[in-house]
PDB file of C-alpha atoms in Angstrom:
ATOM      1  CA  MET A  23      14.922 -22.268  71.583  1.00 45.00           C
ATOM      2  CA  SER A  24      17.725 -23.366  68.448  1.00 50.00           C
ATOM      3  CA  SER A  25      14.617 -22.357  65.803  1.00 67.00           C
ATOM      4  CA  PHE A  26      15.643 -18.774  67.179  1.00 80.00           C
ATOM      5  CA  LEU A  27      18.736 -18.878  66.126  1.00 82.00           C
ATOM      6  CA  PRO A  28      19.385 -17.882  62.333  1.00 90.00           C
ATOM      7  CA  SER A  29      20.838 -20.341  59.743  1.00 88.00           C
ATOM      8  CA  ILE A  30      23.265 -17.374  58.445  1.00 87.00           C
ATOM      9  CA  PRO A  31      26.677 -15.637  60.396  1.00 89.00           C
ATOM     10  CA  PHE A  32      24.394 -13.471  63.157  1.00 89.00           C
ATOM     11  CA  SER A  33      25.506 -10.731  66.035  1.00 90.00           C
ATOM     12  CA  ASP A  34      23.720  -9.758  68.934  1.00 87.00           C
ATOM     13  CA  ASP A  35      26.371  -7.029  69.974  1.00 84.00           C
ATOM     14  CA  LEU A  36      24.206  -4.505  71.145  1.00 78.00           C
ATOM     15  CA  GLY A  37      24.689  -1.186  68.221  1.00 62.00           C
ATOM     16  CA  ARG A  38      24.343   2.522  68.563  1.00 61.00           C
ATOM     17  CA  GLY A  39      23.267   3.257  64.955  1.00 66.00           C
ATOM     18  CA  GLU A  40      23.438   1.636  61.967  1.00 80.00           C
ATOM     19  CA  SER A  41      24.647  -1.878  60.798  1.00 89.00           C
ATOM     20  CA  THR A  42      27.881  -2.518  59.984  1.00 90.00           C
ATOM     21  CA  ARG A  43      26.989  -2.251  55.805  1.00 94.00           C
ATOM     22  CA  GLY A  44      23.879  -1.810  55.952  1.00 94.00           C
ATOM     23  CA  ILE A  45      21.391   0.077  53.726  1.00 93.00           C
ATOM     24  CA  HIS A  46      22.785   3.499  55.389  1.00 92.00           C
ATOM     25  CA  ARG A  47      25.997   2.755  54.084  1.00 95.00           C
ATOM     26  CA  LEU A  48      25.090   1.367  50.546  1.00 95.00           C
ATOM     27  CA  MET A  49      22.704   3.921  49.702  1.00 93.00           C
ATOM     28  CA  ALA A  50      25.459   6.345  50.933  1.00 92.00           C
ATOM     29  CA  VAL A  51      27.495   5.661  47.869  1.00 94.00           C
ATOM     30  CA  LEU A  52      25.106   8.432  45.646  1.00 91.00           C
ATOM     31  CA  TYR A  53      27.213  10.644  47.816  1.00 91.00           C
ATOM     32  CA  GLU A  54      30.107   9.889  47.086  1.00 92.00           C
ATOM     33  CA  LEU A  55      31.723  12.781  48.951  1.00 92.00           C
ATOM     34  CA  ARG A  56      29.453  12.127  52.282  1.00 92.00           C
ATOM     35  CA  TYR A  57      30.400   8.053  51.403  1.00 94.00           C
ATOM     36  CA  LYS A  58      34.193   9.138  50.854  1.00 95.00           C
ATOM     37  CA  LEU A  59      34.071  11.634  54.652  1.00 94.00           C
ATOM     38  CA  ARG A  60      31.891   8.926  56.223  1.00 94.00           C
ATOM     39  CA  TYR A  61      33.011   5.342  55.576  1.00 95.00           C
ATOM     40  CA  VAL A  62      36.527   6.017  54.124  1.00 95.00           C
ATOM     41  CA  ASP A  63      37.924   8.995  56.281  1.00 95.00           C
ATOM     42  CA  ASN A  64      35.535   7.659  58.680  1.00 95.00           C
ATOM     43  CA  LEU A  65      34.706  11.430  59.991  1.00 95.00           C
ATOM     44  CA  THR A  66      32.115  11.617  62.961  1.00 94.00           C
ATOM     45  CA  LEU A  67      30.590  14.825  64.738  1.00 94.00           C
ATOM     46  CA  LYS A  68      31.515  14.925  67.731  1.00 93.00           C
ATOM     47  CA  VAL A  69      28.507  16.179  69.018  1.00 92.00           C
ATOM     48  CA  ASP A  70      25.928  14.608  67.788  1.00 92.00           C
ATOM     49  CA  LYS A  71      22.052  16.379  66.404  1.00 91.00           C
ATOM     50  CA  ASP A  72      19.228  16.251  69.156  1.00 90.00           C
ATOM     51  CA  TYR A  73      17.056  14.715  66.880  1.00 88.00           C
ATOM     52  CA  ARG A  74      19.451  12.114  66.010  1.00 91.00           C
ATOM     53  CA  MET A  75      20.217  11.330  69.206  1.00 94.00           C
ATOM     54  CA  HIS A  76      16.537  11.242  70.345  1.00 95.00           C
ATOM     55  CA  GLY A  77      15.572   8.059  67.929  1.00 94.00           C
ATOM     56  CA  THR A  78      19.148   6.461  69.176  1.00 94.00           C
ATOM     57  CA  LEU A  79      18.013   7.130  72.224  1.00 96.00           C
ATOM     58  CA  LEU A  80      14.934   5.655  72.233  1.00 96.00           C
ATOM     59  CA  HIS A  81      16.052   2.135  70.859  1.00 96.00           C
ATOM     60  CA  LEU A  82      17.954   1.827  73.029  1.00 96.00           C
ATOM     61  CA  VAL A  83      14.823   1.925  75.941  1.00 97.00           C
ATOM     62  CA  LEU A  84      12.926  -0.742  73.247  1.00 97.00           C
ATOM     63  CA  ALA A  85      16.417  -2.568  72.886  1.00 97.00           C
ATOM     64  CA  ASP A  86      16.013  -3.015  76.911  1.00 97.00           C
ATOM     65  CA  TYR A  87      12.853  -3.887  77.262  1.00 98.00           C
ATOM     66  CA  TYR A  88      12.476  -6.933  74.720  1.00 97.00           C
ATOM     67  CA  ALA A  89      15.510  -8.104  75.680  1.00 97.00           C
ATOM     68  CA  ARG A  90      14.275  -8.401  79.349  1.00 97.00           C
ATOM     69  CA  LYS A  91      10.959  -9.315  77.764  1.00 97.00           C
ATOM     70  CA  MET A  92      13.426 -12.738  76.015  1.00 96.00           C
ATOM     71  CA  GLU A  93      14.423 -13.679  79.170  1.00 96.00           C
ATOM     72  CA  GLN A  94      11.244 -13.171  81.284  1.00 95.00           C
ATOM     73  CA  ASN A  95       9.938 -15.714  77.963  1.00 94.00           C
ATOM     74  CA  GLY A  96      12.818 -17.523  78.869  1.00 94.00           C
ATOM     75  CA  LEU A  97      14.998 -17.302  75.940  1.00 95.00           C
ATOM     76  CA  PRO A  98      18.570 -16.300  76.540  1.00 94.00           C
ATOM     77  CA  PRO A  99      18.915 -12.317  76.144  1.00 94.00           C
ATOM     78  CA  PRO A 100      21.394 -10.747  74.410  1.00 94.00           C
ATOM     79  CA  PRO A 101      24.973 -10.887  76.273  1.00 94.00           C
ATOM     80  CA  TRP A 102      24.722  -6.340  76.632  1.00 95.00           C
ATOM     81  CA  LEU A 103      22.047  -6.804  79.095  1.00 96.00           C
ATOM     82  CA  HIS A 104      23.883  -8.029  82.024  1.00 95.00           C
ATOM     83  CA  ALA A 105      27.196  -6.711  80.443  1.00 95.00           C
ATOM     84  CA  LEU A 106      29.309  -4.521  83.467  1.00 95.00           C
ATOM     85  CA  ASN A 107      30.030  -1.355  83.289  1.00 94.00           C
ATOM     86  CA  PRO A 108      33.998  -1.107  83.416  1.00 94.00           C
ATOM     87  CA  ALA A 109      32.856   2.076  85.879  1.00 92.00           C
ATOM     88  CA  THR A 110      31.388   0.379  88.258  1.00 94.00           C
ATOM     89  CA  GLY A 111      31.793  -3.036  88.269  1.00 96.00           C
ATOM     90  CA  ARG A 112      28.143  -3.856  88.505  1.00 97.00           C
ATOM     91  CA  GLU A 113      26.124  -4.677  85.836  1.00 96.00           C
ATOM     92  CA  TRP A 114      25.085  -1.565  83.533  1.00 96.00           C
ATOM     93  CA  SER A 115      21.171  -0.261  84.717  1.00 96.00           C
ATOM     94  CA  LEU A 116      19.614   1.492  81.909  1.00 97.00           C
ATOM     95  CA  ASP A 117      19.957   5.050  83.346  1.00 97.00           C
ATOM     96  CA  GLU A 118      23.429   4.457  83.313  1.00 96.00           C
ATOM     97  CA  ARG A 119      23.406   3.537  79.442  1.00 96.00           C
ATOM     98  CA  LEU A 120      20.803   6.268  79.323  1.00 97.00           C
ATOM     99  CA  MET A 121      23.025   8.453  80.526  1.00 96.00           C
ATOM    100  CA  THR A 122      26.281   7.249  79.231  1.00 95.00           C
ATOM    101  CA  VAL A 123      24.868   7.437  74.980  1.00 94.00           C
ATOM    102  CA  GLY A 124      23.546  10.734  76.186  1.00 95.00           C
ATOM    103  CA  VAL A 125      25.956  13.085  77.264  1.00 94.00           C
ATOM    104  CA  GLY A 126      25.191  16.234  77.076  1.00 94.00           C
ATOM    105  CA  PHE A 127      21.517  15.424  76.162  1.00 96.00           C
ATOM    106  CA  THR A 128      19.832  16.198  79.403  1.00 96.00           C
ATOM    107  CA  GLU A 129      16.268  16.792  77.809  1.00 96.00           C
ATOM    108  CA  GLU A 130      16.125  13.908  75.737  1.00 96.00           C
ATOM    109  CA  ILE A 131      17.197  11.598  77.781  1.00 97.00           C
ATOM    110  CA  ARG A 132      14.199  13.456  80.611  1.00 97.00           C
ATOM    111  CA  ALA A 133      11.905  13.066  77.503  1.00 96.00           C
ATOM    112  CA  THR A 134      12.710   9.395  76.453  1.00 97.00           C
ATOM    113  CA  ARG A 135      12.666   8.173  80.941  1.00 98.00           C
ATOM    114  CA  GLU A 136       9.184   9.622  80.613  1.00 97.00           C
ATOM    115  CA  PHE A 137       8.731   7.304  77.272  1.00 97.00           C
ATOM    116  CA  HIS A 138      10.412   4.348  78.970  1.00 97.00           C
ATOM    117  CA  ASN A 139       7.570   4.745  81.641  1.00 97.00           C
ATOM    118  CA  TYR A 140       4.426   4.759  79.453  1.00 97.00           C
ATOM    119  CA  TYR A 141       5.631   2.329  77.336  1.00 97.00           C
ATOM    120  CA  LEU A 142       5.524  -0.564  80.222  1.00 96.00           C
ATOM    121  CA  HIS A 143       2.232   0.832  81.275  1.00 95.00           C
ATOM    122  CA  VAL A 144       0.787   0.358  77.955  1.00 95.00           C
ATOM    123  CA  ALA A 145       2.938  -2.266  75.598  1.00 94.00           C
ATOM    124  CA  ARG A 146       2.307  -4.900  79.021  1.00 89.00           C
ATOM    125  CA  ASP A 147      -0.660  -6.844  77.846  1.00 89.00           C
ATOM    126  CA  GLU A 148       0.893  -7.082  73.901  1.00 93.00           C
ATOM    127  CA  ASP A 149       0.791 -10.220  72.124  1.00 91.00           C
ATOM    128  CA  TRP A 150       4.240  -9.642  70.659  1.00 94.00           C
ATOM    129  CA  GLN A 151       6.863 -12.505  71.335  1.00 96.00           C
ATOM    130  CA  PRO A 152      10.375 -10.901  70.673  1.00 97.00           C
ATOM    131  CA  ILE A 153      12.962 -13.511  69.465  1.00 97.00           C
ATOM    132  CA  ALA A 154      15.174 -11.370  68.577  1.00 96.00           C
ATOM    133  CA  VAL A 155      17.255  -7.563  69.411  1.00 96.00           C
ATOM    134  CA  GLU A 156      19.305  -5.206  68.144  1.00 94.00           C
ATOM    135  CA  ARG A 157      20.014  -8.508  66.254  1.00 94.00           C
ATOM    136  CA  GLU A 158      22.850  -7.780  63.117  1.00 95.00           C
ATOM    137  CA  LEU A 159      22.153 -10.470  60.175  1.00 96.00           C
ATOM    138  CA  LEU A 160      25.278 -11.504  58.373  1.00 96.00           C
ATOM    139  CA  LEU A 161      24.656 -12.262  54.490  1.00 96.00           C
ATOM    140  CA  ALA A 162      26.569 -12.733  51.008  1.00 96.00           C
ATOM    141  CA  LEU A 163      25.793 -11.739  47.925  1.00 96.00           C
ATOM    142  CA  ILE A 164      25.457 -15.592  46.959  1.00 95.00           C
ATOM    143  CA  ASP A 165      22.277 -15.248  49.625  1.00 94.00           C
ATOM    144  CA  PHE A 166      20.815 -13.614  47.129  1.00 95.00           C
ATOM    145  CA  PRO A 167      19.409 -15.984  44.325  1.00 94.00           C
ATOM    146  CA  GLU A 168      17.941 -13.791  41.748  1.00 96.00           C
ATOM    147  CA  ILE A 169      21.514 -12.248  42.041  1.00 97.00           C
ATOM    148  CA  ARG A 170      23.576 -15.301  42.749  1.00 97.00           C
ATOM    149  CA  GLU A 171      25.179 -15.731  39.253  1.00 97.00           C
ATOM    150  CA  GLU A 172      25.936 -12.498  38.180  1.00 97.00           C
ATOM    151  CA  ALA A 173      27.467 -11.230  41.332  1.00 97.00           C
ATOM    152  CA  ILE A 174      29.887 -14.880  40.995  1.00 97.00           C
ATOM    153  CA  ALA A 175      30.209 -13.864  37.863  1.00 97.00           C
ATOM    154  CA  GLU A 176      31.901 -10.647  38.520  1.00 97.00           C
ATOM    155  CA  GLY A 177      33.662 -11.739  41.336  1.00 96.00           C
ATOM    156  CA  LEU A 178      31.908 -10.543  43.979  1.00 97.00           C
ATOM    157  CA  GLY A 179      29.396 -13.535  45.073  1.00 95.00           C
ATOM    158  CA  ASP A 180      31.554 -13.835  48.530  1.00 96.00           C
ATOM    159  CA  GLU A 181      30.537  -9.459  48.686  1.00 96.00           C
ATOM    160  CA  GLN A 182      29.580  -9.664  52.501  1.00 96.00           C
ATOM    161  CA  VAL A 183      26.154  -6.999  53.656  1.00 97.00           C
ATOM    162  CA  THR A 184      24.271  -6.582  56.847  1.00 96.00           C
ATOM    163  CA  CYS A 185      21.377  -6.088  58.350  1.00 95.00           C
ATOM    164  CA  ARG A 186      20.948  -4.383  61.965  1.00 94.00           C
ATOM    165  CA  GLY A 187      16.816  -5.071  63.064  1.00 93.00           C
ATOM    166  CA  ASP A 188      15.693  -3.372  65.795  1.00 95.00           C
ATOM    167  CA  LEU A 189      13.356  -6.350  66.966  1.00 97.00           C
ATOM    168  CA  THR A 190      12.350  -9.589  65.825  1.00 97.00           C
ATOM    169  CA  VAL A 191       8.836 -10.826  67.016  1.00 97.00           C
ATOM    170  CA  VAL A 192       6.664 -14.031  67.148  1.00 96.00           C
ATOM    171  CA  ARG A 193       3.238 -12.991  66.127  1.00 93.00           C
ATOM    172  CA  ASN A 194       0.435 -15.035  64.474  1.00 88.00           C
ATOM    173  CA  GLY A 195       2.382 -18.028  64.657  1.00 89.00           C
ATOM    174  CA  GLY A 196       5.026 -16.346  62.481  1.00 94.00           C
ATOM    175  CA  LEU A 197       7.924 -13.861  62.635  1.00 96.00           C
ATOM    176  CA  TRP A 198       7.907 -10.280  62.310  1.00 97.00           C
ATOM    177  CA  ALA A 199      10.680  -7.636  61.246  1.00 97.00           C
ATOM    178  CA  VAL A 200      10.123  -4.815  63.320  1.00 97.00           C
ATOM    179  CA  ASP A 201      11.545  -0.622  62.723  1.00 96.00           C
ATOM    180  CA  TYR A 202      10.785   2.369  64.867  1.00 96.00           C
ATOM    181  CA  LYS A 203      10.407   5.107  63.588  1.00 94.00           C
ATOM    182  CA  SER A 204      10.487   8.225  66.467  1.00 93.00           C
ATOM    183  CA  MET A 205       8.465  11.343  65.167  1.00 88.00           C
ATOM    184  CA  ASN A 206       8.356  14.970  66.517  1.00 84.00           C
ATOM    185  CA  TYR A 207       4.945  16.108  67.004  1.00 79.00           C
ATOM    186  CA  ALA A 208       3.456  18.034  69.303  1.00 74.00           C
ATOM    187  CA  LYS A 209       0.496  19.362  67.322  1.00 73.00           C
ATOM    188  CA  LYS A 210      -1.759  16.684  68.587  1.00 80.00           C
ATOM    189  CA  ASP A 211      -2.164  14.514  71.610  1.00 83.00           C
ATOM    190  CA  THR A 212      -1.532  11.051  68.932  1.00 86.00           C
ATOM    191  CA  LEU A 213       0.389  10.809  65.546  1.00 90.00           C
ATOM    192  CA  PRO A 214      -0.790  12.117  62.772  1.00 89.00           C
ATOM    193  CA  PRO A 215      -3.351   9.776  60.466  1.00 90.00           C
ATOM    194  CA  TRP A 216      -1.368   6.395  58.612  1.00 92.00           C
ATOM    195  CA  ARG A 217      -0.984   6.243  55.701  1.00 89.00           C
ATOM    196  CA  GLU A 218       1.376   3.665  53.096  1.00 87.00           C
ATOM    197  CA  GLY A 219       2.650   5.341  50.795  1.00 87.00           C
ATOM    198  CA  PRO A 220       6.209   4.147  48.508  1.00 88.00           C
ATOM    199  CA  GLU A 221       7.989   5.335  51.534  1.00 87.00           C
ATOM    200  CA  HIS A 222       7.252   1.887  53.228  1.00 89.00           C
ATOM    201  CA  THR A 223       6.523  -0.149  50.066  1.00 90.00           C
ATOM    202  CA  MET A 224       8.857   1.035  48.221  1.00 92.00           C
ATOM    203  CA  SER A 225      11.856   1.423  51.145  1.00 93.00           C
ATOM    204  CA  LEU A 226      15.184  -0.187  50.299  1.00 94.00           C
ATOM    205  CA  GLN A 227      15.839  -0.303  54.236  1.00 94.00           C
ATOM    206  CA  MET A 228      12.649  -2.376  54.953  1.00 95.00           C
ATOM    207  CA  LEU A 229      12.571  -4.720  51.889  1.00 96.00           C
ATOM    208  CA  PHE A 230      16.402  -4.983  52.790  1.00 96.00           C
ATOM    209  CA  GLN A 231      15.078  -6.342  56.267  1.00 96.00           C
ATOM    210  CA  LEU A 232      12.440  -8.736  54.450  1.00 96.00           C
ATOM    211  CA  ARG A 233      15.491 -10.216  52.785  1.00 95.00           C
ATOM    212  CA  ALA A 234      17.754 -10.703  55.889  1.00 95.00           C
ATOM    213  CA  LEU A 235      15.010 -12.274  57.415  1.00 95.00           C
ATOM    214  CA  ARG A 236      14.234 -14.512  55.058  1.00 95.00           C
ATOM    215  CA  ALA A 237      17.558 -15.596  54.831  1.00 93.00           C
ATOM    216  CA  ALA A 238      17.817 -16.479  58.415  1.00 94.00           C
ATOM    217  CA  TYR A 239      14.533 -17.945  59.620  1.00 94.00           C
ATOM    218  CA  GLY A 240      13.234 -19.018  56.266  1.00 93.00           C
ATOM    219  CA  ALA A 241      10.689 -17.424  53.515  1.00 93.00           C
ATOM    220  CA  GLU A 242       7.983 -19.748  55.359  1.00 94.00           C
ATOM    221  CA  ARG A 243       8.491 -18.920  58.168  1.00 94.00           C
ATOM    222  CA  VAL A 244       8.995 -15.008  57.960  1.00 96.00           C
ATOM    223  CA  LYS A 245       5.261 -12.941  57.863  1.00 95.00           C
ATOM    224  CA  GLY A 246       6.410  -9.527  56.640  1.00 95.00           C
ATOM    225  CA  VAL A 247       7.851  -5.916  58.089  1.00 97.00           C
ATOM    226  CA  ILE A 248       5.808  -3.732  61.191  1.00 97.00           C
ATOM    227  CA  ILE A 249       6.611  -0.226  60.527  1.00 97.00           C
ATOM    228  CA  MET A 250       6.394   0.978  64.714  1.00 97.00           C
ATOM    229  CA  ARG A 251       6.090   4.582  65.060  1.00 96.00           C
ATOM    230  CA  LEU A 252       6.320   6.644  68.276  1.00 95.00           C
ATOM    231  CA  LYS A 253       5.484  10.061  69.186  1.00 95.00           C
ATOM    232  CA  ARG A 254       9.005  10.902  71.180  1.00 93.00           C
ATOM    233  CA  ASN A 255       6.887  14.765  73.037  1.00 91.00           C
ATOM    234  CA  ALA A 256       3.912  14.224  75.474  1.00 92.00           C
ATOM    235  CA  PRO A 257       1.466  13.130  75.823  1.00 93.00           C
ATOM    236  CA  TYR A 258       2.903   9.800  73.610  1.00 94.00           C
ATOM    237  CA  HIS A 259       1.701   7.933  71.964  1.00 93.00           C
ATOM    238  CA  TYR A 260       3.247   5.205  69.570  1.00 95.00           C
ATOM    239  CA  ASP A 261       1.218   2.602  66.441  1.00 95.00           C
ATOM    240  CA  ARG A 262       2.251  -0.220  64.586  1.00 96.00           C
ATOM    241  CA  HIS A 263       1.203  -0.939  61.143  1.00 96.00           C
ATOM    242  CA  PRO A 264       2.262  -3.914  58.181  1.00 95.00           C
ATOM    243  CA  ILE A 265       3.452  -3.092  55.643  1.00 95.00           C
ATOM    244  CA  VAL A 266       2.498  -4.801  52.076  1.00 90.00           C
ATOM    245  CA  PHE A 267       5.546  -5.443  49.529  1.00 93.00           C
ATOM    246  CA  ASP A 268       4.690  -5.517  45.397  1.00 92.00           C
ATOM    247  CA  GLU A 269       6.932  -9.339  45.308  1.00 92.00           C
ATOM    248  CA  LEU A 270       8.084  -7.690  41.643  1.00 94.00           C
ATOM    249  CA  LEU A 271       9.331  -5.032  43.358  1.00 94.00           C
ATOM    250  CA  TYR A 272      10.707  -7.119  46.275  1.00 94.00           C
ATOM    251  CA  ARG A 273      13.034  -9.167  43.393  1.00 95.00           C
ATOM    252  CA  ARG A 274      13.797  -6.268  41.974  1.00 96.00           C
ATOM    253  CA  SER A 275      15.856  -4.737  45.292  1.00 96.00           C
ATOM    254  CA  ALA A 276      17.964  -7.504  45.034  1.00 96.00           C
ATOM    255  CA  PHE A 277      20.060  -5.825  41.984  1.00 97.00           C
ATOM    256  CA  THR A 278      19.646  -2.548  43.802  1.00 97.00           C
ATOM    257  CA  ILE A 279      21.786  -4.244  46.558  1.00 97.00           C
ATOM    258  CA  LEU A 280      23.895  -5.415  44.030  1.00 97.00           C
ATOM    259  CA  GLY A 281      24.333  -2.138  41.999  1.00 97.00           C
ATOM    260  CA  ARG A 282      25.303  -0.683  45.573  1.00 97.00           C
ATOM    261  CA  VAL A 283      28.067  -2.899  46.601  1.00 97.00           C
ATOM    262  CA  ARG A 284      29.182  -2.636  42.639  1.00 97.00           C
ATOM    263  CA  GLN A 285      29.011   1.543  43.522  1.00 97.00           C
ATOM    264  CA  GLU A 286      30.660   1.433  46.941  1.00 97.00           C
ATOM    265  CA  ARG A 287      33.904  -0.828  45.138  1.00 97.00           C
ATOM    266  CA  GLU A 288      34.477   1.909  42.289  1.00 96.00           C
ATOM    267  CA  ILE A 289      34.516   4.827  44.955  1.00 96.00           C
ATOM    268  CA  ARG A 290      36.792   3.110  47.258  1.00 97.00           C
ATOM    269  CA  ALA A 291      38.953   2.323  44.022  1.00 97.00           C
ATOM    270  CA  ARG A 292      39.237   5.791  42.945  1.00 96.00           C
ATOM    271  CA  VAL A 293      40.123   7.376  46.097  1.00 96.00           C
ATOM    272  CA  ALA A 294      42.898   4.249  46.776  1.00 96.00           C
ATOM    273  CA  ALA A 295      43.993   5.534  42.945  1.00 97.00           C
ATOM    274  CA  GLY A 296      44.471   9.472  44.041  1.00 95.00           C
ATOM    275  CA  LYS A 297      41.771  10.222  42.217  1.00 94.00           C
ATOM    276  CA  PRO A 298      38.745  12.869  42.494  1.00 89.00           C
ATOM    277  CA  ILE A 299      35.563  12.037  44.064  1.00 90.00           C
ATOM    278  CA  VAL A 300      32.540  14.094  43.200  1.00 81.00           C
ATOM    279  CA  PRO A 301      30.566  16.230  45.657  1.00 82.00           C
ATOM    280  CA  CYS A 302      26.967  16.379  46.770  1.00 77.00           C
ATOM    281  CA  LEU A 303      25.838  19.620  46.019  1.00 77.00           C
ATOM    282  CA  GLY A 304      22.280  18.666  45.614  1.00 71.00           C
ATOM    283  CA  GLU A 305      21.955  17.111  48.297  1.00 70.00           C
ATOM    284  CA  CYS A 306      23.599  19.648  50.923  1.00 73.00           C
ATOM    285  CA  ARG A 307      20.113  20.533  52.215  1.00 67.00           C
ATOM    286  CA  GLY A 308      16.822  19.113  52.957  1.00 60.00           C
ATOM    287  CA  ASN A 309      15.068  18.330  56.253  1.00 55.00           C
ATOM    288  CA  TYR A 310      17.762  16.937  57.212  1.00 67.00           C
ATOM    289  CA  THR A 311      21.276  19.224  57.226  1.00 77.00           C
ATOM    290  CA  CYS A 312      24.238  16.968  55.804  1.00 87.00           C
ATOM    291  CA  ASP A 313      26.643  16.797  58.444  1.00 91.00           C
ATOM    292  CA  TYR A 314      29.549  17.491  56.057  1.00 91.00           C
ATOM    293  CA  ILE A 315      28.310  21.069  55.162  1.00 88.00           C
ATOM    294  CA  ASN A 316      30.122  23.030  57.241  1.00 89.00           C
ATOM    295  CA  LEU A 317      33.047  20.603  56.274  1.00 89.00           C
ATOM    296  CA  CYS A 318      32.890  20.968  52.509  1.00 86.00           C
ATOM    297  CA  GLN A 319      32.409  25.062  52.393  1.00 86.00           C
ATOM    298  CA  ALA A 320      34.911  25.933  54.283  1.00 89.00           C
ATOM    299  CA  SER A 321      38.702  27.324  52.653  1.00 91.00           C
ATOM    300  CA  ALA A 322      41.654  25.367  52.329  1.00 90.00           C
ATOM    301  CA  ALA A 323      42.565  27.196  55.238  1.00 94.00           C
ATOM    302  CA  VAL A 324      39.595  27.153  57.848  1.00 94.00           C
ATOM    303  CA  MET A 325      39.158  23.165  57.037  1.00 93.00           C
ATOM    304  CA  PRO A 326      41.942  22.176  59.134  1.00 93.00           C
ATOM    305  CA  LEU A 327      39.907  24.396  61.837  1.00 95.00           C
ATOM    306  CA  VAL A 328      36.984  22.667  60.923  1.00 94.00           C
ATOM    307  CA  LEU A 329      38.020  19.298  61.230  1.00 95.00           C
ATOM    308  CA  LYS A 330      39.674  19.629  64.842  1.00 95.00           C
ATOM    309  CA  ALA A 331      36.221  21.687  66.344  1.00 95.00           C
ATOM    310  CA  ASP A 332      33.712  19.294  64.546  1.00 95.00           C
ATOM    311  CA  PHE A 333      34.706  15.800  63.682  1.00 96.00           C
ATOM    312  CA  THR A 334      36.365  13.005  65.409  1.00 95.00           C
ATOM    313  CA  LYS A 335      37.190   9.687  63.731  1.00 92.00           C
ATOM    314  CA  ARG A 336      35.135   7.149  64.570  1.00 85.00           C
ATOM    315  CA  THR A 337      36.074   3.043  64.818  1.00 79.00           C
ATOM    316  CA  PRO A 338      35.655   1.432  61.838  1.00 69.00           C
TER     317      PRO A 338
END
C-alpha cells in the first residue's frame, strides 16, 4: 500500500470540477476579466449549464465505481466513499450523491444512471487496477527541475500549483493518469473515429497531469496519460487512448506554467491596486459561451439585477 502513496502532498477529497490552483485556473489568466470574475470575485452561476453538469455526473459515477474497486482490491478507498450524509445519518448512496449534485437536472441524472449500469457490465473484466480516484496533488514550482533556478531567483519557488486527476491506475506494470472526456454524439451508435491531434499531444492539461504523476511517484514508474472518451447518449460507448508526448514539449511546459503563475500574480496585484482589468471580448462566444457574457454586456443599472438573478459567490 505504501508504494502507492505519493511522495508529495496530496488530498483525496471528492472534488467537484476543477483543481484548486490547477490548469483551468492558470489558463484563465489569458482572459483577464473572466479570471477576475471567477477567481477574485468568486462568482459562479447559480444553475450550472446542462452539458457541464452532465460531465460532472459522469465523473461522479466513475469515481464511485473505481473507489469501490480500490476497496475490493484491498487498498484503502478515498475517505469520501463511506462518508455520512448529514441529512440521513447514513453513508451516502451513489443515488443520493447524483440527486444532490444534479438537483434540477432530471434528464442528465437519468442518462448518467443508464451509463453507470452499462459501465458496470462492460468494464468488469478490465485489467486496470485503480490506486487513486480524484486525488489532488500539490506541487511547488521548485518541483519542476527545468524552472527551479528561475523560479527561486524570482521569489516564486514556493508558489504552489495543484493537479486533480480523474483516476490513476496500474496497468502493464506501470502507472497511468486517466482523464475522462465525455462527448454528446447522438448521430451514431459508437464514438467518432479517434484521431490523435494537437488538442491531445499539445494539451497543457495532459502534460501537467504527466508532470504531477512523475513528481508524485517517480518518472521511472509512470508510463503516461490515457484519454478515456465517453458517449453521453444511448447507445453508450467508451474507448481509451494512450497519448504520446514530445519530450521537448514536455520540458517546455514547465516554462508555460511558470509564465501563467507570473500572470496570475500580476492580475491580482492590479486588482488590489484598483487598476482596470482587460476584458476578453474576442473570447466571449464559441462552442461554449462564457458564463459571464450577460454580466459583461449589462449596463451599470442592469448589472446588479444580473448578479442577483444569475450568480452566487462560491467558496474559494
